[in-house]
Tab-separated table of C-alpha atoms in Angstrom:
chain	number	residue	atom	x	y	z
A	48	MET	CA	0.017	-0.130	0.051
A	49	GLU	CA	1.699	3.183	-1.280
A	50	ILE	CA	0.835	6.407	0.527
A	51	GLY	CA	1.583	9.905	-0.925
A	52	LEU	CA	0.328	13.275	-1.717
A	53	THR	CA	-0.936	15.505	-4.802
A	54	THR	CA	-1.025	19.163	-4.940
A	55	PHE	CA	-2.496	21.744	-7.874
A	56	VAL	CA	0.015	24.200	-6.542
A	57	GLU	CA	-3.045	26.589	-5.533
A	58	THR	CA	-2.999	30.407	-5.317
A	59	THR	CA	-6.443	31.338	-3.895
A	60	PRO	CA	-7.051	34.163	-1.500
A	61	ASP	CA	-6.446	33.319	2.059
A	62	VAL	CA	-9.740	33.281	3.648
A	63	ARG	CA	-8.530	35.033	6.699
A	64	THR	CA	-6.396	38.024	5.297
A	65	GLY	CA	-7.577	38.020	1.617
A	66	LYS	CA	-3.963	37.853	0.608
A	67	VAL	CA	-2.742	35.930	-2.576
A	68	ILE	CA	0.576	34.353	-2.410
A	69	SER	CA	2.684	34.951	-5.710
A	70	HIS	CA	3.018	32.026	-8.093
A	71	ALA	CA	6.824	32.042	-7.470
A	72	GLU	CA	6.529	31.683	-3.824
A	73	ARG	CA	3.963	28.922	-3.927
A	74	LEU	CA	6.026	26.878	-6.465
A	75	ARG	CA	9.192	27.238	-3.811
A	76	GLU	CA	6.862	26.163	-1.089
A	77	VAL	CA	5.884	22.900	-2.974
A	78	VAL	CA	9.369	21.964	-3.545
A	79	GLU	CA	9.899	22.301	0.278
A	80	GLU	CA	6.658	20.053	0.433
A	81	ILE	CA	8.033	17.449	-1.626
A	82	GLU	CA	11.455	17.471	0.212
A	83	LEU	CA	9.829	16.768	3.366
A	84	ALA	CA	7.385	14.033	2.231
A	85	ASP	CA	10.438	12.247	0.902
A	86	GLU	CA	12.302	12.815	4.328
A	87	VAL	CA	9.154	11.225	6.342
A	88	GLY	CA	8.840	8.132	4.114
A	89	LEU	CA	6.166	8.788	1.745
A	90	ASP	CA	6.032	7.043	-1.451
A	91	VAL	CA	4.954	9.533	-4.212
A	92	TYR	CA	4.260	12.813	-4.670
A	93	GLY	CA	2.146	14.292	-7.551
A	94	VAL	CA	1.810	17.749	-9.030
A	95	GLY	CA	-1.228	18.732	-11.177
A	96	GLU	CA	-1.102	20.956	-14.584
A	97	HIS	CA	-3.322	23.817	-15.036
A	98	HIS	CA	-3.174	27.037	-16.958
A	99	ARG	CA	-5.402	29.433	-14.706
A	100	LYS	CA	-4.524	32.267	-12.282
A	101	ASP	CA	-5.485	30.334	-9.047
A	102	TYR	CA	-3.013	27.558	-9.831
A	103	ALA	CA	0.611	28.135	-10.061
A	104	CYS	CA	1.924	24.909	-11.949
A	105	SER	CA	1.485	24.697	-15.757
A	106	ALA	CA	4.775	22.550	-15.960
A	107	PRO	CA	4.899	19.797	-13.484
A	108	ALA	CA	7.918	18.286	-14.852
A	109	VAL	CA	9.872	21.151	-14.026
A	110	VAL	CA	8.655	21.498	-10.531
A	111	LEU	CA	9.329	17.698	-10.008
A	112	ALA	CA	12.820	18.090	-11.483
A	113	ALA	CA	13.646	20.766	-8.987
A	114	ALA	CA	12.442	18.546	-6.292
A	115	ALA	CA	14.438	15.499	-7.639
A	116	THR	CA	17.717	17.120	-6.827
A	117	LYS	CA	16.609	17.354	-3.281
A	118	THR	CA	15.172	14.064	-2.676
A	119	LYS	CA	16.285	10.403	-2.754
A	120	ARG	CA	13.631	7.917	-2.851
A	121	ILE	CA	10.055	9.334	-3.412
A	122	LYS	CA	8.235	8.631	-6.731
A	123	LEU	CA	7.594	11.908	-8.788
A	124	THR	CA	4.621	12.030	-10.927
A	125	SER	CA	2.282	14.548	-12.626
A	126	ALA	CA	-1.212	14.484	-11.324
A	127	VAL	CA	-2.247	15.021	-14.171
A	128	THR	CA	-0.645	15.757	-17.504
A	129	VAL	CA	-3.342	17.086	-19.701
A	130	LEU	CA	-2.281	14.893	-22.583
A	131	SER	CA	-5.036	15.993	-24.642
A	132	SER	CA	-3.816	19.672	-25.141
A	133	ASP	CA	0.221	18.733	-24.862
A	134	ASP	CA	2.670	17.226	-27.375
A	135	PRO	CA	3.267	13.331	-26.458
A	136	VAL	CA	6.824	13.761	-27.804
A	137	ARG	CA	7.564	16.650	-25.497
A	138	VAL	CA	5.761	15.022	-22.491
A	139	TYR	CA	7.949	12.105	-22.892
A	140	GLN	CA	11.241	13.907	-23.340
A	141	GLN	CA	10.581	16.035	-20.167
A	142	PHE	CA	9.699	12.938	-17.950
A	143	ALA	CA	12.606	10.987	-19.509
A	144	THR	CA	14.843	13.925	-18.432
A	145	LEU	CA	13.285	13.903	-15.028
A	146	ASP	CA	13.735	10.244	-14.701
A	147	ALA	CA	17.484	10.639	-15.446
A	148	ILE	CA	17.670	13.329	-12.666
A	149	SER	CA	15.786	11.559	-10.045
A	150	GLU	CA	17.469	8.338	-10.911
A	151	GLY	CA	14.364	6.330	-12.234
A	152	ARG	CA	11.651	7.833	-9.801
A	153	ALA	CA	9.648	9.460	-12.625
A	154	GLU	CA	5.972	8.867	-13.493
A	155	ILE	CA	3.336	10.065	-15.864
A	156	MET	CA	-0.445	10.394	-14.932
A	157	ALA	CA	-2.035	10.956	-18.366
A	158	GLY	CA	-5.607	12.378	-18.274
A	159	ARG	CA	-8.005	14.188	-20.448
A	160	GLY	CA	-8.471	17.076	-18.062
A	161	SER	CA	-11.415	18.123	-15.779
A	162	PHE	CA	-10.246	21.847	-16.472
A	163	ILE	CA	-10.378	22.789	-20.090
A	164	GLU	CA	-8.164	26.026	-20.112
A	165	SER	CA	-5.291	24.487	-21.961
A	166	PHE	CA	-7.706	23.686	-25.047
A	167	PRO	CA	-8.275	27.221	-26.218
A	168	LEU	CA	-4.847	28.211	-25.116
A	169	PHE	CA	-2.863	25.672	-27.381
A	170	GLY	CA	-5.527	25.762	-30.086
A	171	TYR	CA	-7.508	22.845	-29.638
A	172	ASP	CA	-11.073	22.365	-30.221
A	173	LEU	CA	-13.222	20.701	-27.252
A	174	LYS	CA	-15.288	19.015	-29.733
A	175	ASP	CA	-12.151	16.896	-30.145
A	176	TYR	CA	-12.096	16.291	-26.379
A	177	ASP	CA	-12.314	12.209	-26.445
A	178	GLU	CA	-10.519	11.912	-29.801
A	179	LEU	CA	-7.372	13.864	-28.859
A	180	PHE	CA	-6.829	11.905	-25.669
A	181	GLU	CA	-7.047	8.499	-27.415
A	182	GLU	CA	-4.652	9.598	-30.265
A	183	LYS	CA	-2.129	11.386	-28.181
A	184	LEU	CA	-2.199	8.284	-25.714
A	185	GLU	CA	-1.605	5.934	-28.518
A	186	LEU	CA	1.485	8.021	-29.628
A	187	LEU	CA	2.943	8.330	-25.915
A	188	LEU	CA	2.642	4.563	-25.459
A	189	GLN	CA	4.283	3.829	-28.898
A	190	ILE	CA	7.145	6.175	-27.649
A	191	GLN	CA	7.275	4.486	-24.433
A	192	LYS	CA	8.006	1.175	-26.244
A	193	ASN	CA	10.142	2.346	-29.228
A	194	GLU	CA	13.082	4.667	-29.584
A	195	ILE	CA	12.405	5.232	-33.397
A	196	ILE	CA	8.820	6.255	-34.169
A	197	HIS	CA	6.556	5.746	-37.281
A	198	TRP	CA	3.273	7.360	-36.691
A	199	ASN	CA	0.199	9.023	-38.385
A	200	GLY	CA	-2.622	10.844	-36.736
A	201	LYS	CA	-5.252	13.417	-37.134
A	202	HIS	CA	-4.262	15.992	-34.646
A	203	ARG	CA	-0.591	16.049	-34.862
A	204	PRO	CA	1.865	16.101	-37.723
A	205	SER	CA	3.102	12.499	-38.718
A	206	ILE	CA	6.441	11.243	-37.368
A	207	ASN	CA	8.390	9.164	-40.102
A	208	GLY	CA	11.092	7.217	-38.669
A	209	ARG	CA	12.378	9.912	-36.102
A	210	GLY	CA	14.004	8.897	-32.710
A	211	VAL	CA	12.625	10.501	-29.570
A	212	TYR	CA	15.302	11.342	-26.934
A	213	PRO	CA	16.521	11.039	-24.202
A	214	ARG	CA	15.847	7.477	-23.584
A	215	PRO	CA	15.163	6.503	-19.610
A	216	GLU	CA	17.190	3.617	-18.290
A	217	HIS	CA	14.008	1.829	-17.203
A	218	GLU	CA	10.482	2.104	-18.619
A	219	ILE	CA	8.588	5.123	-17.222
A	220	PRO	CA	5.318	4.071	-15.675
A	221	ILE	CA	2.399	5.672	-17.360
A	222	TRP	CA	-1.026	5.870	-15.494
A	223	ILE	CA	-4.461	6.546	-16.629
A	224	ALA	CA	-6.117	9.242	-14.495
A	225	SER	CA	-9.873	8.979	-14.338
A	226	GLY	CA	-12.907	10.781	-12.700
A	227	GLY	CA	-14.288	7.193	-12.442
A	228	THR	CA	-15.873	6.596	-15.809
A	229	PRO	CA	-16.416	3.071	-17.018
A	230	GLN	CA	-14.731	3.880	-20.372
A	231	SER	CA	-11.572	5.131	-18.641
A	232	ALA	CA	-11.414	1.847	-16.574
A	233	VAL	CA	-11.748	-0.355	-19.509
A	234	ARG	CA	-9.404	1.509	-21.540
A	235	ALA	CA	-6.656	1.332	-18.560
A	236	GLY	CA	-7.394	-2.554	-18.089
A	237	THR	CA	-7.348	-3.317	-21.719
A	238	LEU	CA	-3.978	-1.435	-22.287
A	239	GLY	CA	-2.469	-3.035	-19.036
A	240	LEU	CA	-1.836	0.492	-17.488
A	241	PRO	CA	-2.279	1.387	-13.816
A	242	LEU	CA	-5.274	3.405	-13.110
A	243	CYS	CA	-5.694	6.402	-10.808
A	244	LEU	CA	-9.312	7.479	-9.548
A	245	ALA	CA	-9.954	10.945	-8.443
A	246	ILE	CA	-12.436	10.369	-5.594
A	247	ILE	CA	-13.315	13.753	-4.361
A	248	GLY	CA	-17.061	13.437	-3.781
A	249	GLY	CA	-19.789	10.833	-2.868
A	250	SER	CA	-18.690	7.593	-1.262
A	251	PRO	CA	-15.603	5.747	-2.321
A	252	LEU	CA	-17.655	2.548	-2.004
A	253	GLN	CA	-19.350	3.843	-5.399
A	254	PHE	CA	-15.790	3.126	-7.238
A	255	GLU	CA	-15.569	-0.453	-6.131
A	256	PRO	CA	-17.496	-1.515	-9.427
A	257	ILE	CA	-15.376	0.610	-11.490
A	258	VAL	CA	-12.103	-1.053	-10.075
A	259	LYS	CA	-13.652	-4.515	-10.781
A	260	LEU	CA	-14.689	-3.439	-14.120
A	261	TYR	CA	-10.881	-2.479	-14.639
A	262	TYR	CA	-9.621	-5.731	-13.575
A	263	ARG	CA	-12.051	-7.637	-15.812
A	264	ALA	CA	-10.687	-5.435	-18.748
A	265	ALA	CA	-7.318	-6.518	-17.943
A	266	LYS	CA	-8.003	-10.165	-17.415
A	267	LYS	CA	-9.922	-10.281	-20.982
A	268	ALA	CA	-6.890	-8.517	-22.636
A	269	GLY	CA	-4.418	-11.111	-20.980
A	270	HIS	CA	-2.548	-8.804	-18.634
A	271	ASP	CA	-0.539	-9.825	-15.663
A	272	PHE	CA	-2.451	-8.912	-12.465
A	273	SER	CA	0.831	-8.864	-10.386
A	274	LYS	CA	1.824	-5.684	-12.271
A	275	LEU	CA	-1.600	-3.677	-12.036
A	276	LYS	CA	-1.910	-0.987	-9.702
A	277	VAL	CA	-5.191	0.948	-8.795
A	278	ALA	CA	-4.665	4.396	-7.075
A	279	THR	CA	-7.032	7.185	-5.723
A	280	HIS	CA	-6.346	10.955	-4.674
A	281	SER	CA	-8.787	12.228	-2.575
A	282	HIS	CA	-8.951	15.930	-0.776
A	283	GLY	CA	-8.010	15.711	3.124
A	284	PHE	CA	-5.755	17.208	5.909
A	285	VAL	CA	-4.072	15.648	9.029
A	286	ALA	CA	-3.603	17.493	12.182
A	287	GLU	CA	-3.066	16.882	15.810
A	288	THR	CA	-6.892	16.810	16.726
A	289	THR	CA	-9.923	16.345	14.290
A	290	GLU	CA	-11.283	19.749	15.618
A	291	GLU	CA	-7.791	21.516	14.440
A	292	ALA	CA	-8.044	19.748	11.091
A	293	VAL	CA	-11.600	20.895	10.705
A	294	GLU	CA	-11.131	24.149	11.734
A	295	LYS	CA	-7.838	24.893	9.537
A	296	PHE	CA	-9.154	22.823	6.325
A	297	PHE	CA	-12.854	23.729	6.052
A	298	PRO	CA	-12.610	27.382	5.215
A	299	PRO	CA	-9.923	27.357	2.337
A	300	THR	CA	-11.762	24.040	0.958
A	301	GLN	CA	-15.162	25.684	0.951
A	302	TYR	CA	-13.902	28.990	-0.675
A	303	ALA	CA	-12.151	26.621	-3.606
A	304	MET	CA	-14.811	24.326	-4.159
A	305	ASN	CA	-17.476	26.983	-4.355
A	306	VAL	CA	-15.276	28.908	-6.947
A	307	LEU	CA	-15.323	25.918	-8.934
A	308	GLY	CA	-19.009	25.020	-8.271
A	309	ARG	CA	-20.034	28.573	-9.591
A	310	GLU	CA	-17.936	27.665	-12.836
A	311	ARG	CA	-19.429	24.168	-13.276
A	312	GLY	CA	-23.212	24.649	-11.834
A	313	TRP	CA	-22.502	22.592	-8.594
A	314	GLY	CA	-24.720	23.402	-5.556
A	315	PRO	CA	-22.812	25.373	-2.689
A	316	TYR	CA	-20.337	23.641	-0.693
A	317	THR	CA	-21.680	23.557	2.874
A	318	GLN	CA	-20.462	22.613	6.394
A	319	ALA	CA	-23.019	19.734	6.279
A	320	THR	CA	-21.507	18.785	2.869
A	321	PHE	CA	-18.022	18.913	4.511
A	322	ASP	CA	-18.955	17.196	7.809
A	323	TYR	CA	-20.845	14.347	5.646
A	324	ALA	CA	-17.739	13.820	3.568
A	325	ARG	CA	-15.655	13.503	6.696
A	326	SER	CA	-17.674	10.310	7.722
A	327	LEU	CA	-16.124	6.813	7.258
A	328	GLU	CA	-17.842	5.966	4.244
A	329	GLY	CA	-17.234	9.754	2.694
A	330	ALA	CA	-14.482	11.126	0.318
A	331	LEU	CA	-12.781	13.485	2.621
A	332	TYR	CA	-9.854	12.469	4.677
A	333	CYS	CA	-9.765	15.131	7.220
A	334	GLY	CA	-8.990	14.504	10.871
A	335	ASP	CA	-6.448	13.521	13.371
A	336	VAL	CA	-3.844	10.594	12.445
A	337	LYS	CA	-6.387	7.699	13.872
A	338	THR	CA	-9.324	8.909	11.872
A	339	VAL	CA	-7.315	9.579	8.509
A	340	ALA	CA	-5.622	6.108	8.913
A	341	GLU	CA	-9.030	4.211	9.767
A	342	LYS	CA	-10.440	5.816	6.572
A	343	ILE	CA	-7.467	4.762	4.334
A	344	ILE	CA	-7.668	1.210	5.815
A	345	PHE	CA	-11.441	1.126	4.944
A	346	LEU	CA	-10.651	2.190	1.424
A	347	ARG	CA	-7.762	-0.193	0.857
A	348	LYS	CA	-10.326	-3.169	2.180
A	349	ASN	CA	-13.677	-2.474	0.437
A	350	VAL	CA	-12.318	-0.779	-2.740
A	351	GLY	CA	-9.209	-2.264	-3.663
A	352	VAL	CA	-6.648	0.551	-4.308
A	353	THR	CA	-2.892	-0.067	-3.813
A	354	ARG	CA	-2.119	3.728	-3.627
A	355	PHE	CA	-3.491	6.362	-1.736
A	356	MET	CA	-2.576	10.100	-2.411
A	357	LEU	CA	-3.866	12.815	-0.054
A	358	HIS	CA	-4.713	16.108	-1.965
A	359	CYS	CA	-3.517	18.904	0.355
A	360	PRO	CA	-4.244	21.734	0.462
A	361	VAL	CA	-7.614	22.273	-1.679
A	362	GLY	CA	-7.429	26.114	-1.325
A	363	SER	CA	-4.471	28.093	0.142
A	364	MET	CA	-3.344	27.205	3.646
A	365	ALA	CA	-0.273	28.206	5.692
A	366	HIS	CA	2.895	26.596	4.504
A	367	GLU	CA	3.724	25.447	7.909
A	368	ASP	CA	0.053	23.714	8.429
A	369	VAL	CA	0.738	21.858	4.977
A	370	MET	CA	4.306	20.617	6.086
A	371	ARG	CA	2.761	19.500	9.481
A	372	CYS	CA	0.237	17.638	7.793
A	373	ILE	CA	2.831	16.106	5.569
A	374	GLU	CA	4.890	15.176	8.620
A	375	LEU	CA	2.058	13.515	10.434
A	376	LEU	CA	1.036	11.479	7.198
A	377	GLY	CA	4.338	10.265	6.542
A	378	LYS	CA	5.503	9.527	10.313
A	379	GLU	CA	2.202	8.446	11.942
A	380	VAL	CA	-0.673	7.735	9.622
A	381	ALA	CA	1.411	5.771	6.916
A	382	PRO	CA	2.916	3.275	9.555
A	383	ILE	CA	-0.553	2.347	11.070
A	384	VAL	CA	-2.059	2.078	7.352
A	385	ARG	CA	0.944	-0.327	6.163
A	386	GLU	CA	1.006	-2.347	9.163
A	387	GLU	CA	-2.625	-3.073	9.221
A	388	VAL	CA	-2.820	-3.744	5.554
A	389	ALA	CA	0.281	-6.059	5.625
A	390	LYS	CA	-1.777	-8.061	8.488
A	391	TRP	CA	-4.868	-8.075	6.474
A	392	GLU	CA	-3.180	-9.326	3.311
A	393	ALA	CA	-1.084	-11.832	5.316
A	394	GLU	CA	-4.426	-13.196	6.173
A	395	GLY	CA	-5.543	-13.998	2.727
A	396	ASN	CA	-7.286	-10.900	2.046
A	397	GLY	CA	-6.983	-8.473	-0.563
A	398	GLN	CA	-7.627	-10.444	-3.790
A	399	ILE	CA	-10.149	-8.856	-6.280
A	400	GLU	CA	-12.910	-11.055	-6.994
A	401	PHE	CA	-15.100	-10.195	-9.990
């Protein structure tokens, strides 16, 4: 059971003061957060790609490369790379470079993008949303397997016998990131790629059928189950007490979720919404060490994920609070989860039945 974090490198206003941190300062903070995550023994850190004012990172590979020089063990992944509006050749080159700098710790998490600002920015039509992703994923996977590329597509110029460099020393893992659609699960399973699910609302138990669908598709395609992984990233925050966690995490989360809600037509994010999500079967991992550990264990036992990534913060929070959350997650939450999951699996549990 791997445990780590994700961030969108948010720069929303501080709900207490109204101050907005600069993009530059927030990027420097994130590198420090990744460095700490490595020090406290977490397994993976993911950085999202956005192209809007309230998120500072449009180039995850650059941020991760900066962190690679300050870390030793932690895996470094995008979360996600918006592959539909990017060039698979450049994506692969950037992450192959990251892989070299980090000595084999790079991963790519490829998604279609729930944020769409990159499409008009780079000249793509949203009517091609699905087609763009399918075509570019095909090219990215071909580059992963082959040094010399022969490829023809609709949305990118052809490549006729050209090499893509640098080449990594080991194959870079490519994950499929999904909001939980059956189509994405089937795609990932059929291709034999690891699957990451964004579980940020409702109940994680609703995703069990998606995980089973993924494994059924992988089995039908003849893939080795021992190599398949399922991850989730979910909002959350760990503090010394649950009361402190709620007090510090709810206001910025409410602000950020209501901004997105107004853009997307969601209802208001209320205290009641937040409190329901904190329940055992909810999708929010906010509380003290014991509370968060119990919820991650519940997720592993009932949904079948093999990697959990805590998305923190959601809106802007004090850097020192985020750092303390990372410290608690690595030093206290993760050992509890790993011990319990290892014991549970040693008793013959954890096999996916479908």
